[in-house]
PDB file of C-alpha atoms in Angstrom:
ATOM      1  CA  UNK A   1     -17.897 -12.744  23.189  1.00 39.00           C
ATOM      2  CA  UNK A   2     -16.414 -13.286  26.787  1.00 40.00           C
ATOM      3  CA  UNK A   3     -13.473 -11.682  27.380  1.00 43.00           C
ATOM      4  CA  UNK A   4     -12.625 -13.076  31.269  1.00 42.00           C
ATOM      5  CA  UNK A   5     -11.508 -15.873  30.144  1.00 49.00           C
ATOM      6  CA  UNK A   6      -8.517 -17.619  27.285  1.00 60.00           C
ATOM      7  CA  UNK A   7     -10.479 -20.169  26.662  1.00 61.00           C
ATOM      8  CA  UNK A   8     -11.162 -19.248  23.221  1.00 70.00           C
ATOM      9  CA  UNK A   9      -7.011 -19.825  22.658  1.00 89.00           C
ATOM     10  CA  UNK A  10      -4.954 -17.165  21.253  1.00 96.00           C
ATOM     11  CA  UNK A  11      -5.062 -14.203  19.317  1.00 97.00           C
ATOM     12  CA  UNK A  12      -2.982 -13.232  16.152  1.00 98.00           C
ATOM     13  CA  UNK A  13      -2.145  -9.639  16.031  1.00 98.00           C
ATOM     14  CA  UNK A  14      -1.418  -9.209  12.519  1.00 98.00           C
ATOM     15  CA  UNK A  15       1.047  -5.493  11.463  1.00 98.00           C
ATOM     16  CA  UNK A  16       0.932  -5.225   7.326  1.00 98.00           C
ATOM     17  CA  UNK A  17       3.555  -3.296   5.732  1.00 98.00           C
ATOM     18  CA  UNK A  18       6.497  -4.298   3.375  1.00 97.00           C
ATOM     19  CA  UNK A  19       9.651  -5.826   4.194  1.00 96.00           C
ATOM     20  CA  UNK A  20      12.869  -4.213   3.655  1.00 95.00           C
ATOM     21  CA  UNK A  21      14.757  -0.687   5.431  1.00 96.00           C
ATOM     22  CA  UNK A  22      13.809   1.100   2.538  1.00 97.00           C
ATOM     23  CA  UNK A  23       9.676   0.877   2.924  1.00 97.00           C
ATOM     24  CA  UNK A  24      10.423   1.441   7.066  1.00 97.00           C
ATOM     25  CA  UNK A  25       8.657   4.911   7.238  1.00 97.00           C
ATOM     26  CA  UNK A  26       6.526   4.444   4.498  1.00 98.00           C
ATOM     27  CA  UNK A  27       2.545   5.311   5.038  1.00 98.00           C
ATOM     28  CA  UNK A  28       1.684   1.579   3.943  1.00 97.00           C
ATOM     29  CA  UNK A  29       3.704   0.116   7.156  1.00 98.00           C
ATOM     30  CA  UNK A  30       1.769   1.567   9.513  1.00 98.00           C
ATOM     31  CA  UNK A  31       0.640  -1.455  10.651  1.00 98.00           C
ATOM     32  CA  UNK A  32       4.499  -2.676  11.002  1.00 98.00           C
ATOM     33  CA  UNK A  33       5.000   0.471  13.757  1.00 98.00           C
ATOM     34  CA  UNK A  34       2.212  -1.090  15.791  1.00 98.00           C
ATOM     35  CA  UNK A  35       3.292  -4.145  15.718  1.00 98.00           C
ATOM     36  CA  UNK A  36       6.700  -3.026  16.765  1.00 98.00           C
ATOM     37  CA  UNK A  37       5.824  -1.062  19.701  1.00 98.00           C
ATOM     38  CA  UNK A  38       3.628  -4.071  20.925  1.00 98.00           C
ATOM     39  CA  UNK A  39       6.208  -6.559  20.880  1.00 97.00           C
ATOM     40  CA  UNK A  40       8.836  -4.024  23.069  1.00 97.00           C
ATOM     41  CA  UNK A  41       5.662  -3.204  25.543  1.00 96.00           C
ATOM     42  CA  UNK A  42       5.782  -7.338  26.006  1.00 94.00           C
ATOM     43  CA  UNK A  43       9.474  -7.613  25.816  1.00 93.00           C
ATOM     44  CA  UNK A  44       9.759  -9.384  22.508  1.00 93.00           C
ATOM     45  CA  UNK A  45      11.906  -9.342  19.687  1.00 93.00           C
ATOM     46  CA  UNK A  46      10.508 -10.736  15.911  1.00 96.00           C
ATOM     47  CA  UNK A  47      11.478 -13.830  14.888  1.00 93.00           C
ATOM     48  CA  UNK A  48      11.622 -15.508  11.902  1.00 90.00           C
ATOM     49  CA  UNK A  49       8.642 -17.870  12.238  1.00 81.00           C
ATOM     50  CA  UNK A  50       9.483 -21.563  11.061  1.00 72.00           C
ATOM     51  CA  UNK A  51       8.833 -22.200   7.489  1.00 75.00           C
ATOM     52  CA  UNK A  52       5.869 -19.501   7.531  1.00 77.00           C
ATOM     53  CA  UNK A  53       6.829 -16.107   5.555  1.00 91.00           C
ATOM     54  CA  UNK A  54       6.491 -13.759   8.621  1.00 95.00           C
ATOM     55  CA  UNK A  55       8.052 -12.976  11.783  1.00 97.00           C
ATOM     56  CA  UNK A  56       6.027 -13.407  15.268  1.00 97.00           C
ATOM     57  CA  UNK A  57       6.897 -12.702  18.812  1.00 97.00           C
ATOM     58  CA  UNK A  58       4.537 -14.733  21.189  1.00 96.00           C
ATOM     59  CA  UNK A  59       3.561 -13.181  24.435  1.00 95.00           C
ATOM     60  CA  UNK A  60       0.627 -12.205  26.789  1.00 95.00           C
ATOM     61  CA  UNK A  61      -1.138  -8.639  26.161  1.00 93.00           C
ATOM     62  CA  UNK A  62      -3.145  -7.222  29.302  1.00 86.00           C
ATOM     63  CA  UNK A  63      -2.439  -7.115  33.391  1.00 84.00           C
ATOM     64  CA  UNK A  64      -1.485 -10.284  34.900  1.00 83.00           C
ATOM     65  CA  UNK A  65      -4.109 -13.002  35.493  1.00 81.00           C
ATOM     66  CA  UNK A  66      -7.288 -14.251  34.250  1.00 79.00           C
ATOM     67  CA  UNK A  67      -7.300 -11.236  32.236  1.00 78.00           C
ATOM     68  CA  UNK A  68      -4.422 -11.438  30.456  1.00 89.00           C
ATOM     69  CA  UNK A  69      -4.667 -12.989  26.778  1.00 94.00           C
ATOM     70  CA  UNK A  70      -2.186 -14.939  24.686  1.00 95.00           C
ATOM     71  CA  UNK A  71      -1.246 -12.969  21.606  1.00 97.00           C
ATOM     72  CA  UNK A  72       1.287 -13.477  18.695  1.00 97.00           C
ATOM     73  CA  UNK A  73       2.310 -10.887  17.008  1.00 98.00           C
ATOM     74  CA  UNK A  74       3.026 -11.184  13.366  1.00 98.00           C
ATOM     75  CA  UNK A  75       4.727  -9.010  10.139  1.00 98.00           C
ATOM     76  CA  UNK A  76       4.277 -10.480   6.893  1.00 97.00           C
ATOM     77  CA  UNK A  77       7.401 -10.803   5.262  1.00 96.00           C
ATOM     78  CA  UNK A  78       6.142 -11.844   1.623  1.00 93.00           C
ATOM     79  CA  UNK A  79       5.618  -7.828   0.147  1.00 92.00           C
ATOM     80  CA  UNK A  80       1.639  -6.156   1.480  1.00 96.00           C
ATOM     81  CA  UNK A  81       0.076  -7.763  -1.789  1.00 95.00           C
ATOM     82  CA  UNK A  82       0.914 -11.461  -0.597  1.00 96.00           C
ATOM     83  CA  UNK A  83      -0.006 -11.040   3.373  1.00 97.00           C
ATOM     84  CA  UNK A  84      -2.815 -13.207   3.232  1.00 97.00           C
ATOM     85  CA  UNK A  85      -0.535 -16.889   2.657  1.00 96.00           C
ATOM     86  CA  UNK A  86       1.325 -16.468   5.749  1.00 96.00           C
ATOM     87  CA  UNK A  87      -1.178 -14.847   8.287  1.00 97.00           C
ATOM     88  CA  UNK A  88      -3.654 -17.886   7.077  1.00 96.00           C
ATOM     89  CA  UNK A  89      -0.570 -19.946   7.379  1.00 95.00           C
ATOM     90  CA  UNK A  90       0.121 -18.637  11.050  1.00 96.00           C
ATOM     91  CA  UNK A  91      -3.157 -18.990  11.807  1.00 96.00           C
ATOM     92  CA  UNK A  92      -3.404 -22.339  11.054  1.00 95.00           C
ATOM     93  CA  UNK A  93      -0.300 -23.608  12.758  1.00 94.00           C
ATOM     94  CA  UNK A  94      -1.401 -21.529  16.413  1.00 94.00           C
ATOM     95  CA  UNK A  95      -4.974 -22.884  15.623  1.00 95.00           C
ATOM     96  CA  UNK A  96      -6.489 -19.283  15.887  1.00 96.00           C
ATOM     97  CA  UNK A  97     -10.068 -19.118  15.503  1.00 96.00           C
ATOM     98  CA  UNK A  98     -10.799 -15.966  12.556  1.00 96.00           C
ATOM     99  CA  UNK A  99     -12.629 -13.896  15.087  1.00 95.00           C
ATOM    100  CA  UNK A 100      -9.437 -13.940  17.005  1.00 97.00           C
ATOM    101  CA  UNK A 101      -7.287 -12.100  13.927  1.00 98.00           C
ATOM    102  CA  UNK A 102      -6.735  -8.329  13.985  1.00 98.00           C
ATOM    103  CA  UNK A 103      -5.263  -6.637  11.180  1.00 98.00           C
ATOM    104  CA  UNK A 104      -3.683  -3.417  11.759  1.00 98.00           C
ATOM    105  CA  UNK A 105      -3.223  -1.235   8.384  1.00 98.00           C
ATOM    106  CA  UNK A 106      -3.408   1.766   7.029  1.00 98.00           C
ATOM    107  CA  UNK A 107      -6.490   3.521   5.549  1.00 97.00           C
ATOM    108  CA  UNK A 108      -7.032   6.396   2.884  1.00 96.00           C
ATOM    109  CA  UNK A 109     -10.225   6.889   3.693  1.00 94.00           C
ATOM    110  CA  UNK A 110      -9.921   8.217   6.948  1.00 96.00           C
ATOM    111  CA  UNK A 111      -8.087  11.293   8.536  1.00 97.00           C
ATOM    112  CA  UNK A 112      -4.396  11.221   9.180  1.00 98.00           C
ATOM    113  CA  UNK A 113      -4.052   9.571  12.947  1.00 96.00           C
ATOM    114  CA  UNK A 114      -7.780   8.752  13.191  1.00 98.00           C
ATOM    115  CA  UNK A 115      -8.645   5.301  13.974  1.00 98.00           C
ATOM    116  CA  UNK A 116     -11.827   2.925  13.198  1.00 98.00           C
ATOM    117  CA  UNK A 117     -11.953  -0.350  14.780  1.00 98.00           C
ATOM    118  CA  UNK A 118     -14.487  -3.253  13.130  1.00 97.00           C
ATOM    119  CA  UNK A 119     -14.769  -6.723  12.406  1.00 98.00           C
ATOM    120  CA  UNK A 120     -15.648  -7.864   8.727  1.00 97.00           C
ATOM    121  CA  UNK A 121     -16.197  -5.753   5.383  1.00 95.00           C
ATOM    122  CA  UNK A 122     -15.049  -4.689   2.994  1.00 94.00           C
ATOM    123  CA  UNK A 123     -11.001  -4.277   1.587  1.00 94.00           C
ATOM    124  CA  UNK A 124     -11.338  -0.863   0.305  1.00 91.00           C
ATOM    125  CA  UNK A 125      -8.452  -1.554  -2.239  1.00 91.00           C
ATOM    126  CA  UNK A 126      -6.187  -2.654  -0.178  1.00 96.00           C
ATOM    127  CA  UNK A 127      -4.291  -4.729  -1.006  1.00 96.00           C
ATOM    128  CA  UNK A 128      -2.952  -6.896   2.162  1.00 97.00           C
ATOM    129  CA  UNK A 129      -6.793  -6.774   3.269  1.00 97.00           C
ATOM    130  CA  UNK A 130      -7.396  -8.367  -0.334  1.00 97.00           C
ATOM    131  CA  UNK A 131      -4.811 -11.019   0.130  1.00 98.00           C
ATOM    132  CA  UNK A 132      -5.786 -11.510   3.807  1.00 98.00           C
ATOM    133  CA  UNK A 133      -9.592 -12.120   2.984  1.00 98.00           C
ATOM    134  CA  UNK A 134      -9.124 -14.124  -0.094  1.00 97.00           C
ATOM    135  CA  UNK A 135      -7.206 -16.611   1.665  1.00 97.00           C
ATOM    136  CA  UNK A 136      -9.261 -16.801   5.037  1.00 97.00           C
ATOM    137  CA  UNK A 137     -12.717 -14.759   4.666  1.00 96.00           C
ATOM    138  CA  UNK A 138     -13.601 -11.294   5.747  1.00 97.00           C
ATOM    139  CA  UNK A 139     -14.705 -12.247   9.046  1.00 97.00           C
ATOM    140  CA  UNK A 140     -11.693 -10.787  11.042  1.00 98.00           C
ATOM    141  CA  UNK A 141     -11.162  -7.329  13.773  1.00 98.00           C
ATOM    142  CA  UNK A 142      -9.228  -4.226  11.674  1.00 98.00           C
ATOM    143  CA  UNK A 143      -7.801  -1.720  13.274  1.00 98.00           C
ATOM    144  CA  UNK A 144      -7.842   0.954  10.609  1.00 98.00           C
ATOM    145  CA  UNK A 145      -4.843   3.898  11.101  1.00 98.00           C
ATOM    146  CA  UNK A 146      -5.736   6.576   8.793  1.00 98.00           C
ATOM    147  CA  UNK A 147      -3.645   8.514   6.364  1.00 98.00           C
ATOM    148  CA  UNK A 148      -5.481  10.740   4.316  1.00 96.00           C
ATOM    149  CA  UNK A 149      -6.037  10.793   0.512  1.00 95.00           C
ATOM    150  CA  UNK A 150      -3.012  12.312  -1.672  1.00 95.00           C
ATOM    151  CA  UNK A 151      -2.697  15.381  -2.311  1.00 92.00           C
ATOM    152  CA  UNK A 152      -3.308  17.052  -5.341  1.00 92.00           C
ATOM    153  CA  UNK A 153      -3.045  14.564  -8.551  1.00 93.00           C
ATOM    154  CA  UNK A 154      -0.677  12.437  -6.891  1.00 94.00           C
ATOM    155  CA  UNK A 155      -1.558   8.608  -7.773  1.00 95.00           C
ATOM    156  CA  UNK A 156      -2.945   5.735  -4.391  1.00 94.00           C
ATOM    157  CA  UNK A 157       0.102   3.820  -4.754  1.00 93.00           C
ATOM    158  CA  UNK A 158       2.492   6.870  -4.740  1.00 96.00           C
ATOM    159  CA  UNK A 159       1.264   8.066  -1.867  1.00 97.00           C
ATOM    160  CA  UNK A 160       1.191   4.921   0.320  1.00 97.00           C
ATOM    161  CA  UNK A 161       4.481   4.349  -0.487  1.00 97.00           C
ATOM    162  CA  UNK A 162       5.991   7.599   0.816  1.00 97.00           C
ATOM    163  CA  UNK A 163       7.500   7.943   4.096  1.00 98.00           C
ATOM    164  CA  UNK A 164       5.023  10.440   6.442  1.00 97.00           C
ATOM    165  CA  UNK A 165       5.727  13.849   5.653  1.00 96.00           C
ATOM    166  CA  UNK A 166       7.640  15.503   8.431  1.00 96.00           C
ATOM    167  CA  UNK A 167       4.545  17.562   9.664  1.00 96.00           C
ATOM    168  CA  UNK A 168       3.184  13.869   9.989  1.00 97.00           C
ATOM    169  CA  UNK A 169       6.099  12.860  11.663  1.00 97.00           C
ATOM    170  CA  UNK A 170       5.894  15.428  14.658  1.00 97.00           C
ATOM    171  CA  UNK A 171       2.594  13.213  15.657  1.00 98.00           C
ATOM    172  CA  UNK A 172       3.146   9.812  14.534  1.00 98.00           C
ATOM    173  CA  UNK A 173       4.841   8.507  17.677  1.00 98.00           C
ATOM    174  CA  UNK A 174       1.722   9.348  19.396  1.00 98.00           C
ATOM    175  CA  UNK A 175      -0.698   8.404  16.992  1.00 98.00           C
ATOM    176  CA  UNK A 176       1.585   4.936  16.965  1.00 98.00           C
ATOM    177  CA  UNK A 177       1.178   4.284  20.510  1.00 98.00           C
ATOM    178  CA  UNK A 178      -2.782   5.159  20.414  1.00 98.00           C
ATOM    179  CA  UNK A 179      -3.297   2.524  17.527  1.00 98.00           C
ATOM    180  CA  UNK A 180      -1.385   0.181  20.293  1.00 98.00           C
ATOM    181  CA  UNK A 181      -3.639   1.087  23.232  1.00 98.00           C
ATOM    182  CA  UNK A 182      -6.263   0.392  20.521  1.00 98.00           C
ATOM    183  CA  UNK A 183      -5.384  -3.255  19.546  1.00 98.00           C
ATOM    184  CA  UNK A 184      -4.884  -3.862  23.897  1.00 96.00           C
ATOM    185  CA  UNK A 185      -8.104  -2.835  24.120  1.00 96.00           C
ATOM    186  CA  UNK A 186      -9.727  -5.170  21.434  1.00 97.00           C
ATOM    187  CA  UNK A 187      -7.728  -7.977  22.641  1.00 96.00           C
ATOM    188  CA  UNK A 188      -8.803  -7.783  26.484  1.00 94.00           C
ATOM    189  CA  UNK A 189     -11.610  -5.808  26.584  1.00 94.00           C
ATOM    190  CA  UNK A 190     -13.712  -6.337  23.033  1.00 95.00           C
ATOM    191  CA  UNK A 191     -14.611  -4.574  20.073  1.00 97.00           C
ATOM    192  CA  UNK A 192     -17.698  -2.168  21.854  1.00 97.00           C
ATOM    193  CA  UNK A 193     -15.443  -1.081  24.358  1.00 97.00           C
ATOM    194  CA  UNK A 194     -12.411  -0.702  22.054  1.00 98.00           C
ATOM    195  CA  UNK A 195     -15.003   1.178  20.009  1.00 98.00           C
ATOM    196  CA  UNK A 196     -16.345   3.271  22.021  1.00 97.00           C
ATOM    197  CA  UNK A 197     -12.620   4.379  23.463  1.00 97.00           C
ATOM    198  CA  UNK A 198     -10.943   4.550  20.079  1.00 97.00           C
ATOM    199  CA  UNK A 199     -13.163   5.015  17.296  1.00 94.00           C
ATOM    200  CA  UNK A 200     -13.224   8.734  16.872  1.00 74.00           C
TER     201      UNK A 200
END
């Protein structure tokens, strides 16, 4: 892919998480602290985005010029099991090509604050992937945020819907903003050079 040039139109940054104060520090909106921190590092503030069931702030990502990209940044607002109707629906009305969408989400299978950045595959169980790829394909960038497995006996859906654990918490800003630099990366520079600098 070239990445010197817009021409291939925007890109839709996707966070997942769950609406609602009450899922705010939860494991599973992970994706909704990325998002977050992008849209203050371009000086945005979510919106409520027409008659699609998300928010978006619309913006450029990367230094000024040719190598800056259009991005809009989007939170699902329809609960992490329904993502996929209004990303698809976003996508559709900013006439994003798929290769363009990056999901940003948490993962169990990898290390608390590790990151993996791909395109394609699998949904591992989860459950906004799920939604996402049913209504669009599989063929789109992740930026995986991992959390660990739960501890002990404790059941998947439990544990992604705790808040980090304060030991967690010490870290998390950083690991947040690292997961940002991540997604900047993909966005201006590609995936084997977001890969190489991020995938750990």
């Amino acid at each position: 892919m070239d990445v010197t040039t817009d021409a291939g139109g925007p890109w839709l940054i996707v966070g997942l998480g769950n609406p609602g104060p009450e899922y705010a520090m939860n494991r599973h909106n992970v994706g909704f602290m990325v998002a977050d921190l992008l849209a203050g590092r371009i000086g945005g503030r979510f919106k409520r985005a027409g008659k699609a069931q998300a928010q978006v702030v619309e913006g450029r990502i990367g230094p000024p010029g040719p190598a800056s990209r259009r991005v809009i940044l989007a939170k699902p607002m329809s609960y992490m099991n329904l993502s996929g109707g209004p990303v698809n629906a976003l996508r559709e009305f900013y006439k994003v090509s798929l290769d363009r969408v990056v999901a940003v989400h948490d993962e169990l299978d990898i290390d608390y604050g590790v990151l993996r950045l791909k395109l394609g595959g699998g949904d591992n169980g989860h459950n906004g992937l799920k939604s996402m790829t049913k209504a669009m394909s599989a063929d789109y960038h992740r930026v995986r945020f991992g959390i660990g497995r739960p501890p002990g006996r404790m059941q998947v859906a439990d544990f992604v819907l705790k808040d980090f654990s304060s030991a967690e918490r010490k870290e998390l800003d950083y690991f947040v903003d690292r997961a940002a630099d991540a997604v900047e990366s993909l966005v201006t520079e590609g995936l084997e050079r977001a890969q190489s600098a991020y995938n750990s």
